[in-house]
Amino acid sequence: VSNTDRQVASYTPSHQDLAIFLLGANDYMTLHKDNVIMVVEQQIDDIEKIISGGVNNVLVMGIPDLSLTPYGKHSDEKRKLKDESIAHNALLKTNVEELKEKYPQHKICYYETADAFKVIMEAASNIGYDTENPYTHHGYVHVPGAKDPQLDICPQYVFNDLVHPTQEVHHCFAIMLESFIAHHYSTE
């Protein structure tokens, strides 16, 4: 799991950088935090550190609906994961609006990751991809000799394992994100 404090401390900001924050999913799924306010406030504190260091361009991304992962769909915590996702994104979006008011000379945008992921899931479902189950259960690193199948870069599944989308889904998401970045941060 990434350590944002260490990353922020080791980062040398530049006014030309585009700092992208996509944080929170591991807080809820891996670290089992359930205090949405603390998770979002820590993220906002990290964003303000970057801004105070000289970064002018910040992209803050919400989290996908964690209840839509195979883990979430088959978990007793499905409702909790959905509620945390919705609450996290609503609070984060409100805080981003406040940052925009506080730092009007900066370009700060919020990206609704959950909406983008919903579009990808719908398209995948329409072409027959499995949106309910993972391609494999052993994770996204192949273990030689394991009974699970070799990793496939584009199986007809949305998820490689219980929580991580496939490479193909990541590529679709990257294309959508690239368009958003070009539209909101382009200087041309």
Short mmCIF file of N, CA and C in Angstrom, two decimals:
data_model
loop_
_atom_site.label_atom_id
_atom_site.label_comp_id
_atom_site.label_asym_id
_atom_site.label_seq_id
_atom_site.Cartn_x
_atom_site.Cartn_y
_atom_site.Cartn_z
N VAL A 1 0.85 -1.17 0.00
CA VAL A 1 0.00 0.00 0.00
C VAL A 1 0.89 1.23 0.00
N SER A 2 0.58 2.15 -0.84
CA SER A 2 1.34 3.37 -0.98
C SER A 2 1.25 4.23 0.28
N ASN A 3 2.33 4.93 0.58
CA ASN A 3 2.35 5.83 1.72
C ASN A 3 2.40 7.26 1.19
N THR A 4 1.26 7.93 1.21
CA THR A 4 1.15 9.27 0.65
C THR A 4 2.03 10.27 1.39
N ASP A 5 2.13 10.16 2.70
CA ASP A 5 2.98 11.08 3.47
C ASP A 5 4.42 11.02 2.98
N ARG A 6 4.93 9.81 2.77
CA ARG A 6 6.30 9.64 2.30
C ARG A 6 6.45 10.18 0.87
N GLN A 7 5.46 9.93 0.03
CA GLN A 7 5.52 10.42 -1.34
C GLN A 7 5.52 11.94 -1.39
N VAL A 8 4.64 12.56 -0.61
CA VAL A 8 4.56 14.02 -0.59
C VAL A 8 5.86 14.61 -0.05
N ALA A 9 6.41 14.00 0.99
CA ALA A 9 7.65 14.50 1.60
C ALA A 9 8.84 14.39 0.64
N SER A 10 8.84 13.39 -0.23
CA SER A 10 9.98 13.20 -1.13
C SER A 10 9.80 13.90 -2.47
N TYR A 11 8.69 14.55 -2.67
CA TYR A 11 8.36 15.19 -3.94
C TYR A 11 8.85 16.63 -3.96
N THR A 12 9.51 17.01 -5.05
CA THR A 12 9.93 18.40 -5.25
C THR A 12 8.98 19.04 -6.25
N PRO A 13 8.05 19.86 -5.77
CA PRO A 13 7.02 20.42 -6.65
C PRO A 13 7.54 21.47 -7.63
N SER A 14 6.83 21.59 -8.72
CA SER A 14 7.10 22.62 -9.73
C SER A 14 5.77 23.23 -10.14
N HIS A 15 5.79 24.49 -10.48
CA HIS A 15 4.55 25.16 -10.90
C HIS A 15 4.01 24.58 -12.21
N GLN A 16 4.84 23.86 -12.95
CA GLN A 16 4.42 23.27 -14.22
C GLN A 16 3.80 21.88 -14.06
N ASP A 17 3.92 21.29 -12.89
CA ASP A 17 3.43 19.94 -12.65
C ASP A 17 1.90 19.88 -12.66
N LEU A 18 1.40 18.71 -13.01
CA LEU A 18 0.00 18.38 -12.78
C LEU A 18 0.01 17.27 -11.74
N ALA A 19 -0.36 17.61 -10.52
CA ALA A 19 -0.42 16.62 -9.44
C ALA A 19 -1.78 15.94 -9.51
N ILE A 20 -1.77 14.61 -9.59
CA ILE A 20 -3.01 13.84 -9.69
C ILE A 20 -3.17 13.01 -8.42
N PHE A 21 -4.30 13.18 -7.77
CA PHE A 21 -4.61 12.45 -6.54
C PHE A 21 -5.77 11.50 -6.79
N LEU A 22 -5.50 10.20 -6.69
CA LEU A 22 -6.54 9.17 -6.71
C LEU A 22 -6.29 8.32 -5.47
N LEU A 23 -6.92 8.71 -4.39
CA LEU A 23 -6.68 8.09 -3.09
C LEU A 23 -7.99 7.71 -2.42
N GLY A 24 -7.93 6.73 -1.57
CA GLY A 24 -9.09 6.40 -0.74
C GLY A 24 -9.52 4.96 -0.81
N ALA A 25 -9.45 4.32 -1.98
CA ALA A 25 -9.95 2.95 -2.10
C ALA A 25 -9.22 2.01 -1.15
N ASN A 26 -7.90 2.10 -1.08
CA ASN A 26 -7.15 1.23 -0.17
C ASN A 26 -7.48 1.51 1.29
N ASP A 27 -7.79 2.76 1.60
CA ASP A 27 -8.17 3.08 2.98
C ASP A 27 -9.37 2.25 3.42
N TYR A 28 -10.34 2.11 2.52
CA TYR A 28 -11.57 1.40 2.87
C TYR A 28 -11.44 -0.11 2.68
N MET A 29 -10.81 -0.54 1.60
CA MET A 29 -10.79 -1.97 1.28
C MET A 29 -9.63 -2.73 1.93
N THR A 30 -8.46 -2.11 2.01
CA THR A 30 -7.28 -2.81 2.53
C THR A 30 -7.05 -2.50 4.00
N LEU A 31 -7.14 -1.23 4.34
CA LEU A 31 -6.88 -0.82 5.72
C LEU A 31 -8.14 -0.83 6.59
N HIS A 32 -9.29 -1.05 5.96
CA HIS A 32 -10.59 -1.16 6.65
C HIS A 32 -10.92 0.06 7.50
N LYS A 33 -10.53 1.23 7.02
CA LYS A 33 -10.92 2.46 7.70
C LYS A 33 -12.40 2.70 7.42
N ASP A 34 -13.10 3.27 8.36
CA ASP A 34 -14.50 3.57 8.12
C ASP A 34 -14.86 5.02 8.46
N ASN A 35 -13.86 5.83 8.72
CA ASN A 35 -14.10 7.24 9.01
C ASN A 35 -13.83 8.05 7.75
N VAL A 36 -14.87 8.25 6.96
CA VAL A 36 -14.75 8.95 5.68
C VAL A 36 -14.18 10.34 5.87
N ILE A 37 -14.60 11.03 6.91
CA ILE A 37 -14.12 12.39 7.16
C ILE A 37 -12.61 12.41 7.32
N MET A 38 -12.07 11.50 8.11
CA MET A 38 -10.62 11.47 8.32
C MET A 38 -9.87 11.14 7.03
N VAL A 39 -10.39 10.20 6.24
CA VAL A 39 -9.74 9.82 4.98
C VAL A 39 -9.69 11.02 4.03
N VAL A 40 -10.82 11.70 3.88
CA VAL A 40 -10.88 12.85 2.96
C VAL A 40 -10.05 14.02 3.49
N GLU A 41 -10.12 14.30 4.78
CA GLU A 41 -9.35 15.41 5.33
C GLU A 41 -7.85 15.19 5.16
N GLN A 42 -7.39 13.95 5.31
CA GLN A 42 -5.97 13.66 5.08
C GLN A 42 -5.59 13.92 3.63
N GLN A 43 -6.48 13.54 2.73
CA GLN A 43 -6.23 13.78 1.31
C GLN A 43 -6.16 15.28 1.03
N ILE A 44 -7.07 16.05 1.58
CA ILE A 44 -7.07 17.50 1.37
C ILE A 44 -5.82 18.12 1.97
N ASP A 45 -5.40 17.66 3.14
CA ASP A 45 -4.15 18.15 3.75
C ASP A 45 -2.97 17.89 2.82
N ASP A 46 -2.91 16.71 2.22
CA ASP A 46 -1.82 16.38 1.28
C ASP A 46 -1.86 17.28 0.05
N ILE A 47 -3.06 17.56 -0.44
CA ILE A 47 -3.20 18.44 -1.60
C ILE A 47 -2.72 19.84 -1.25
N GLU A 48 -3.07 20.33 -0.07
CA GLU A 48 -2.62 21.67 0.34
C GLU A 48 -1.11 21.72 0.51
N LYS A 49 -0.49 20.65 0.96
CA LYS A 49 0.98 20.61 1.04
C LYS A 49 1.60 20.78 -0.34
N ILE A 50 1.05 20.11 -1.32
CA ILE A 50 1.55 20.20 -2.69
C ILE A 50 1.35 21.61 -3.24
N ILE A 51 0.19 22.18 -2.99
CA ILE A 51 -0.09 23.54 -3.46
C ILE A 51 0.86 24.53 -2.80
N SER A 52 1.07 24.40 -1.49
CA SER A 52 1.97 25.32 -0.79
C SER A 52 3.41 25.16 -1.26
N GLY A 53 3.71 24.01 -1.85
CA GLY A 53 5.05 23.78 -2.38
C GLY A 53 5.26 24.35 -3.77
N GLY A 54 4.19 24.86 -4.39
CA GLY A 54 4.35 25.50 -5.68
C GLY A 54 3.61 24.89 -6.84
N VAL A 55 2.88 23.82 -6.63
CA VAL A 55 2.12 23.22 -7.73
C VAL A 55 0.89 24.07 -8.02
N ASN A 56 0.68 24.37 -9.29
CA ASN A 56 -0.47 25.18 -9.70
C ASN A 56 -1.63 24.36 -10.24
N ASN A 57 -1.34 23.16 -10.72
CA ASN A 57 -2.34 22.32 -11.37
C ASN A 57 -2.56 21.04 -10.57
N VAL A 58 -3.80 20.84 -10.13
CA VAL A 58 -4.12 19.68 -9.32
C VAL A 58 -5.39 19.02 -9.86
N LEU A 59 -5.32 17.72 -10.03
CA LEU A 59 -6.49 16.93 -10.42
C LEU A 59 -6.80 15.98 -9.27
N VAL A 60 -7.99 16.11 -8.72
CA VAL A 60 -8.42 15.28 -7.60
C VAL A 60 -9.49 14.33 -8.13
N MET A 61 -9.25 13.05 -7.95
CA MET A 61 -10.15 12.05 -8.50
C MET A 61 -10.92 11.35 -7.38
N GLY A 62 -12.21 11.21 -7.59
CA GLY A 62 -13.01 10.43 -6.67
C GLY A 62 -12.67 8.96 -6.81
N ILE A 63 -13.25 8.14 -5.96
CA ILE A 63 -13.02 6.70 -6.04
C ILE A 63 -14.18 6.05 -6.79
N PRO A 64 -13.93 4.90 -7.40
CA PRO A 64 -15.05 4.18 -8.03
C PRO A 64 -15.97 3.63 -6.94
N ASP A 65 -17.14 3.21 -7.34
CA ASP A 65 -18.06 2.57 -6.40
C ASP A 65 -17.47 1.21 -6.05
N LEU A 66 -16.93 1.11 -4.85
CA LEU A 66 -16.22 -0.10 -4.43
C LEU A 66 -17.14 -1.32 -4.31
N SER A 67 -18.43 -1.08 -4.24
CA SER A 67 -19.38 -2.20 -4.15
C SER A 67 -19.54 -2.90 -5.50
N LEU A 68 -19.03 -2.31 -6.58
CA LEU A 68 -19.15 -2.91 -7.91
C LEU A 68 -18.02 -3.87 -8.23
N THR A 69 -17.02 -3.96 -7.37
CA THR A 69 -15.95 -4.93 -7.58
C THR A 69 -16.49 -6.33 -7.26
N PRO A 70 -15.87 -7.39 -7.80
CA PRO A 70 -16.32 -8.73 -7.42
C PRO A 70 -16.28 -8.93 -5.90
N TYR A 71 -15.25 -8.37 -5.25
CA TYR A 71 -15.19 -8.45 -3.78
C TYR A 71 -16.43 -7.80 -3.18
N GLY A 72 -16.75 -6.60 -3.64
CA GLY A 72 -17.89 -5.87 -3.11
C GLY A 72 -19.21 -6.55 -3.39
N LYS A 73 -19.37 -7.06 -4.61
CA LYS A 73 -20.63 -7.69 -5.00
C LYS A 73 -20.93 -8.94 -4.18
N HIS A 74 -19.90 -9.65 -3.77
CA HIS A 74 -20.09 -10.90 -3.05
C HIS A 74 -19.77 -10.77 -1.56
N SER A 75 -19.69 -9.55 -1.08
CA SER A 75 -19.31 -9.30 0.31
C SER A 75 -20.54 -8.97 1.16
N ASP A 76 -20.44 -9.30 2.43
CA ASP A 76 -21.48 -8.88 3.37
C ASP A 76 -21.44 -7.37 3.58
N GLU A 77 -20.35 -6.73 3.15
CA GLU A 77 -20.18 -5.29 3.33
C GLU A 77 -20.52 -4.49 2.07
N LYS A 78 -21.26 -5.09 1.16
CA LYS A 78 -21.58 -4.41 -0.11
C LYS A 78 -22.21 -3.03 0.13
N ARG A 79 -23.21 -2.99 0.98
CA ARG A 79 -23.90 -1.72 1.24
C ARG A 79 -22.95 -0.71 1.87
N LYS A 80 -22.12 -1.16 2.81
CA LYS A 80 -21.15 -0.28 3.47
C LYS A 80 -20.16 0.28 2.45
N LEU A 81 -19.66 -0.57 1.55
CA LEU A 81 -18.71 -0.11 0.53
C LEU A 81 -19.36 0.92 -0.40
N LYS A 82 -20.61 0.70 -0.76
CA LYS A 82 -21.32 1.66 -1.61
C LYS A 82 -21.50 2.99 -0.87
N ASP A 83 -21.96 2.91 0.37
CA ASP A 83 -22.17 4.12 1.17
C ASP A 83 -20.86 4.89 1.37
N GLU A 84 -19.77 4.17 1.67
CA GLU A 84 -18.47 4.84 1.84
C GLU A 84 -18.02 5.50 0.54
N SER A 85 -18.24 4.84 -0.58
CA SER A 85 -17.85 5.40 -1.87
C SER A 85 -18.61 6.69 -2.15
N ILE A 86 -19.92 6.64 -1.95
CA ILE A 86 -20.75 7.82 -2.20
C ILE A 86 -20.38 8.95 -1.24
N ALA A 87 -20.25 8.64 0.04
CA ALA A 87 -19.92 9.67 1.04
C ALA A 87 -18.53 10.25 0.78
N HIS A 88 -17.57 9.40 0.47
CA HIS A 88 -16.20 9.85 0.18
C HIS A 88 -16.22 10.84 -0.98
N ASN A 89 -16.86 10.46 -2.07
CA ASN A 89 -16.86 11.32 -3.25
C ASN A 89 -17.61 12.63 -3.03
N ALA A 90 -18.72 12.57 -2.32
CA ALA A 90 -19.47 13.80 -2.04
C ALA A 90 -18.66 14.76 -1.19
N LEU A 91 -18.04 14.25 -0.13
CA LEU A 91 -17.23 15.10 0.75
C LEU A 91 -15.99 15.61 0.02
N LEU A 92 -15.37 14.74 -0.76
CA LEU A 92 -14.17 15.14 -1.50
C LEU A 92 -14.51 16.24 -2.51
N LYS A 93 -15.60 16.08 -3.23
CA LYS A 93 -16.01 17.08 -4.22
C LYS A 93 -16.28 18.43 -3.55
N THR A 94 -16.95 18.42 -2.41
CA THR A 94 -17.21 19.65 -1.66
C THR A 94 -15.90 20.31 -1.24
N ASN A 95 -14.97 19.51 -0.76
CA ASN A 95 -13.67 20.05 -0.35
C ASN A 95 -12.87 20.59 -1.52
N VAL A 96 -12.99 19.97 -2.67
CA VAL A 96 -12.30 20.47 -3.87
C VAL A 96 -12.88 21.83 -4.26
N GLU A 97 -14.19 21.98 -4.17
CA GLU A 97 -14.81 23.28 -4.47
C GLU A 97 -14.28 24.35 -3.52
N GLU A 98 -14.10 23.99 -2.26
CA GLU A 98 -13.55 24.94 -1.28
C GLU A 98 -12.10 25.28 -1.60
N LEU A 99 -11.33 24.29 -2.05
CA LEU A 99 -9.94 24.56 -2.46
C LEU A 99 -9.90 25.51 -3.65
N LYS A 100 -10.83 25.34 -4.57
CA LYS A 100 -10.87 26.22 -5.75
C LYS A 100 -11.14 27.67 -5.34
N GLU A 101 -11.99 27.85 -4.34
CA GLU A 101 -12.27 29.20 -3.83
C GLU A 101 -11.07 29.76 -3.07
N LYS A 102 -10.41 28.91 -2.31
CA LYS A 102 -9.27 29.33 -1.50
C LYS A 102 -8.05 29.65 -2.36
N TYR A 103 -7.90 28.94 -3.48
CA TYR A 103 -6.74 29.11 -4.37
C TYR A 103 -7.21 29.41 -5.79
N PRO A 104 -7.83 30.59 -6.00
CA PRO A 104 -8.39 30.88 -7.32
C PRO A 104 -7.34 30.99 -8.43
N GLN A 105 -6.09 31.23 -8.06
CA GLN A 105 -5.03 31.35 -9.06
C GLN A 105 -4.52 29.99 -9.53
N HIS A 106 -5.00 28.92 -8.90
CA HIS A 106 -4.60 27.56 -9.26
C HIS A 106 -5.70 26.89 -10.09
N LYS A 107 -5.29 25.90 -10.88
CA LYS A 107 -6.25 25.11 -11.65
C LYS A 107 -6.46 23.80 -10.89
N ILE A 108 -7.61 23.70 -10.22
CA ILE A 108 -7.94 22.52 -9.42
C ILE A 108 -9.25 21.95 -9.95
N CYS A 109 -9.22 20.70 -10.36
CA CYS A 109 -10.41 20.06 -10.90
C CYS A 109 -10.71 18.76 -10.16
N TYR A 110 -11.97 18.40 -10.18
CA TYR A 110 -12.43 17.14 -9.60
C TYR A 110 -12.88 16.24 -10.75
N TYR A 111 -12.47 14.99 -10.72
CA TYR A 111 -12.87 14.02 -11.74
C TYR A 111 -13.71 12.94 -11.08
N GLU A 112 -14.88 12.70 -11.64
CA GLU A 112 -15.81 11.72 -11.07
C GLU A 112 -15.48 10.33 -11.60
N THR A 113 -14.57 9.68 -10.92
CA THR A 113 -14.10 8.35 -11.30
C THR A 113 -15.25 7.35 -11.33
N ALA A 114 -16.17 7.45 -10.40
CA ALA A 114 -17.30 6.50 -10.34
C ALA A 114 -18.13 6.57 -11.61
N ASP A 115 -18.36 7.76 -12.14
CA ASP A 115 -19.14 7.89 -13.38
C ASP A 115 -18.39 7.29 -14.56
N ALA A 116 -17.09 7.55 -14.64
CA ALA A 116 -16.29 6.99 -15.73
C ALA A 116 -16.30 5.46 -15.66
N PHE A 117 -16.15 4.93 -14.47
CA PHE A 117 -16.13 3.48 -14.32
C PHE A 117 -17.49 2.88 -14.66
N LYS A 118 -18.56 3.59 -14.34
CA LYS A 118 -19.90 3.12 -14.68
C LYS A 118 -20.07 3.01 -16.20
N VAL A 119 -19.54 3.98 -16.94
CA VAL A 119 -19.59 3.96 -18.40
C VAL A 119 -18.83 2.75 -18.94
N ILE A 120 -17.65 2.51 -18.39
CA ILE A 120 -16.84 1.37 -18.82
C ILE A 120 -17.55 0.06 -18.51
N MET A 121 -18.11 -0.06 -17.33
CA MET A 121 -18.82 -1.29 -16.94
C MET A 121 -20.01 -1.56 -17.87
N GLU A 122 -20.74 -0.51 -18.20
CA GLU A 122 -21.89 -0.66 -19.08
C GLU A 122 -21.46 -1.11 -20.48
N ALA A 123 -20.41 -0.48 -21.01
CA ALA A 123 -19.90 -0.86 -22.33
C ALA A 123 -19.40 -2.30 -22.31
N ALA A 124 -18.70 -2.68 -21.25
CA ALA A 124 -18.18 -4.04 -21.13
C ALA A 124 -19.33 -5.05 -21.08
N SER A 125 -20.35 -4.74 -20.33
CA SER A 125 -21.51 -5.62 -20.23
C SER A 125 -22.19 -5.78 -21.59
N ASN A 126 -22.30 -4.67 -22.32
CA ASN A 126 -22.95 -4.69 -23.63
C ASN A 126 -22.22 -5.55 -24.66
N ILE A 127 -20.92 -5.74 -24.49
CA ILE A 127 -20.18 -6.58 -25.45
C ILE A 127 -19.88 -7.97 -24.88
N GLY A 128 -20.52 -8.29 -23.77
CA GLY A 128 -20.45 -9.64 -23.24
C GLY A 128 -19.34 -9.93 -22.26
N TYR A 129 -18.69 -8.90 -21.75
CA TYR A 129 -17.65 -9.13 -20.75
C TYR A 129 -18.29 -9.48 -19.41
N ASP A 130 -17.59 -10.26 -18.62
CA ASP A 130 -18.05 -10.63 -17.29
C ASP A 130 -17.75 -9.46 -16.35
N THR A 131 -18.80 -8.86 -15.82
CA THR A 131 -18.65 -7.73 -14.90
C THR A 131 -18.88 -8.14 -13.44
N GLU A 132 -19.19 -9.41 -13.23
CA GLU A 132 -19.53 -9.90 -11.89
C GLU A 132 -18.38 -10.62 -11.20
N ASN A 133 -17.58 -11.33 -11.98
CA ASN A 133 -16.58 -12.24 -11.43
C ASN A 133 -15.17 -11.83 -11.84
N PRO A 134 -14.18 -12.24 -11.07
CA PRO A 134 -12.80 -11.95 -11.45
C PRO A 134 -12.27 -12.98 -12.44
N TYR A 135 -11.31 -12.58 -13.26
CA TYR A 135 -10.65 -13.51 -14.16
C TYR A 135 -9.90 -14.57 -13.36
N THR A 136 -9.27 -14.16 -12.28
CA THR A 136 -8.52 -15.07 -11.43
C THR A 136 -8.68 -14.65 -9.98
N HIS A 137 -8.36 -15.53 -9.08
CA HIS A 137 -8.49 -15.22 -7.66
C HIS A 137 -7.14 -15.00 -6.98
N HIS A 138 -6.05 -15.17 -7.71
CA HIS A 138 -4.74 -15.08 -7.06
C HIS A 138 -4.12 -13.70 -7.11
N GLY A 139 -4.81 -12.74 -7.66
CA GLY A 139 -4.24 -11.40 -7.73
C GLY A 139 -3.72 -11.09 -9.11
N TYR A 140 -3.07 -9.97 -9.24
CA TYR A 140 -2.61 -9.55 -10.56
C TYR A 140 -1.15 -9.86 -10.80
N VAL A 141 -0.54 -10.67 -9.96
CA VAL A 141 0.82 -11.14 -10.17
C VAL A 141 0.75 -12.66 -10.30
N HIS A 142 1.25 -13.19 -11.42
CA HIS A 142 1.18 -14.64 -11.62
C HIS A 142 2.21 -15.35 -10.75
N VAL A 143 1.78 -16.39 -10.10
CA VAL A 143 2.66 -17.19 -9.26
C VAL A 143 2.95 -18.49 -10.01
N PRO A 144 4.20 -18.69 -10.48
CA PRO A 144 4.51 -19.92 -11.21
C PRO A 144 4.14 -21.16 -10.40
N GLY A 145 3.52 -22.11 -11.07
CA GLY A 145 3.11 -23.34 -10.41
C GLY A 145 1.74 -23.26 -9.75
N ALA A 146 1.15 -22.09 -9.71
CA ALA A 146 -0.17 -21.94 -9.10
C ALA A 146 -1.23 -22.56 -10.00
N LYS A 147 -2.34 -22.98 -9.41
CA LYS A 147 -3.40 -23.61 -10.20
C LYS A 147 -4.20 -22.59 -11.01
N ASP A 148 -4.11 -21.32 -10.65
CA ASP A 148 -4.83 -20.30 -11.40
C ASP A 148 -4.23 -20.15 -12.79
N PRO A 149 -5.01 -19.66 -13.74
CA PRO A 149 -4.51 -19.53 -15.11
C PRO A 149 -3.43 -18.46 -15.22
N GLN A 150 -2.66 -18.55 -16.30
CA GLN A 150 -1.69 -17.51 -16.61
C GLN A 150 -2.45 -16.19 -16.76
N LEU A 151 -1.79 -15.10 -16.42
CA LEU A 151 -2.44 -13.80 -16.60
C LEU A 151 -2.65 -13.54 -18.09
N ASP A 152 -3.73 -12.90 -18.39
CA ASP A 152 -4.09 -12.56 -19.76
C ASP A 152 -4.28 -11.04 -19.77
N ILE A 153 -3.66 -10.35 -20.72
CA ILE A 153 -3.77 -8.89 -20.70
C ILE A 153 -5.15 -8.40 -21.11
N CYS A 154 -5.94 -9.24 -21.76
CA CYS A 154 -7.29 -8.77 -22.11
C CYS A 154 -8.31 -9.91 -22.08
N PRO A 155 -8.53 -10.49 -20.91
CA PRO A 155 -9.59 -11.48 -20.82
C PRO A 155 -10.93 -10.77 -20.93
N GLN A 156 -11.97 -11.51 -21.23
CA GLN A 156 -13.29 -10.87 -21.34
C GLN A 156 -13.93 -10.72 -19.96
N TYR A 157 -13.17 -10.10 -19.11
CA TYR A 157 -13.59 -9.79 -17.74
C TYR A 157 -13.25 -8.33 -17.48
N VAL A 158 -14.00 -7.69 -16.62
CA VAL A 158 -13.66 -6.33 -16.21
C VAL A 158 -12.59 -6.35 -15.12
N PHE A 159 -12.62 -7.38 -14.28
CA PHE A 159 -11.69 -7.44 -13.16
C PHE A 159 -10.71 -8.60 -13.30
N ASN A 160 -9.45 -8.29 -13.05
CA ASN A 160 -8.40 -9.30 -13.07
C ASN A 160 -8.49 -10.19 -11.83
N ASP A 161 -8.73 -9.55 -10.69
CA ASP A 161 -8.90 -10.27 -9.43
C ASP A 161 -10.14 -9.70 -8.74
N LEU A 162 -10.22 -9.84 -7.46
CA LEU A 162 -11.43 -9.41 -6.75
C LEU A 162 -11.62 -7.89 -6.69
N VAL A 163 -10.56 -7.11 -6.93
CA VAL A 163 -10.69 -5.65 -6.83
C VAL A 163 -10.01 -4.87 -7.95
N HIS A 164 -9.08 -5.45 -8.68
CA HIS A 164 -8.30 -4.70 -9.67
C HIS A 164 -8.81 -4.92 -11.09
N PRO A 165 -9.14 -3.84 -11.79
CA PRO A 165 -9.56 -3.96 -13.18
C PRO A 165 -8.43 -4.51 -14.06
N THR A 166 -8.81 -5.07 -15.19
CA THR A 166 -7.83 -5.61 -16.13
C THR A 166 -7.05 -4.49 -16.81
N GLN A 167 -6.01 -4.88 -17.51
CA GLN A 167 -5.20 -3.91 -18.25
C GLN A 167 -6.05 -3.19 -19.29
N GLU A 168 -6.93 -3.92 -19.94
CA GLU A 168 -7.80 -3.33 -20.96
C GLU A 168 -8.71 -2.26 -20.35
N VAL A 169 -9.25 -2.53 -19.19
CA VAL A 169 -10.11 -1.56 -18.51
C VAL A 169 -9.29 -0.34 -18.08
N HIS A 170 -8.08 -0.58 -17.58
CA HIS A 170 -7.20 0.54 -17.24
C HIS A 170 -6.93 1.41 -18.47
N HIS A 171 -6.74 0.78 -19.61
CA HIS A 171 -6.48 1.53 -20.85
C HIS A 171 -7.70 2.39 -21.21
N CYS A 172 -8.89 1.82 -21.14
CA CYS A 172 -10.12 2.58 -21.43
C CYS A 172 -10.24 3.78 -20.50
N PHE A 173 -9.98 3.53 -19.24
CA PHE A 173 -10.04 4.60 -18.24
C PHE A 173 -9.01 5.68 -18.55
N ALA A 174 -7.80 5.28 -18.94
CA ALA A 174 -6.74 6.24 -19.25
C ALA A 174 -7.12 7.12 -20.44
N ILE A 175 -7.78 6.55 -21.42
CA ILE A 175 -8.22 7.34 -22.58
C ILE A 175 -9.24 8.39 -22.15
N MET A 176 -10.19 8.00 -21.30
CA MET A 176 -11.19 8.94 -20.80
C MET A 176 -10.53 10.05 -19.97
N LEU A 177 -9.58 9.66 -19.14
CA LEU A 177 -8.89 10.62 -18.28
C LEU A 177 -8.03 11.57 -19.11
N GLU A 178 -7.38 11.04 -20.14
CA GLU A 178 -6.56 11.88 -21.01
C GLU A 178 -7.41 12.97 -21.66
N SER A 179 -8.60 12.61 -22.10
CA SER A 179 -9.50 13.59 -22.70
C SER A 179 -9.88 14.67 -21.69
N PHE A 180 -10.18 14.27 -20.47
CA PHE A 180 -10.53 15.23 -19.41
C PHE A 180 -9.36 16.17 -19.14
N ILE A 181 -8.17 15.63 -19.03
CA ILE A 181 -6.98 16.44 -18.75
C ILE A 181 -6.72 17.42 -19.88
N ALA A 182 -6.80 16.95 -21.12
CA ALA A 182 -6.58 17.83 -22.27
C ALA A 182 -7.60 18.96 -22.29
N HIS A 183 -8.85 18.64 -21.96
CA HIS A 183 -9.91 19.64 -21.97
C HIS A 183 -9.75 20.67 -20.85
N HIS A 184 -9.34 20.24 -19.68
CA HIS A 184 -9.30 21.13 -18.51
C HIS A 184 -7.94 21.78 -18.23
N TYR A 185 -6.86 21.20 -18.74
CA TYR A 185 -5.54 21.72 -18.38
C TYR A 185 -4.72 22.18 -19.58
N SER A 186 -5.24 22.01 -20.77
CA SER A 186 -4.49 22.41 -21.95
C SER A 186 -4.26 23.91 -21.97
N THR A 187 -3.07 24.30 -22.37
CA THR A 187 -2.75 25.73 -22.45
C THR A 187 -2.90 26.25 -23.87
N GLU A 188 -3.34 25.39 -24.77
CA GLU A 188 -3.51 25.82 -26.18
C GLU A 188 -4.87 26.39 -26.41
#
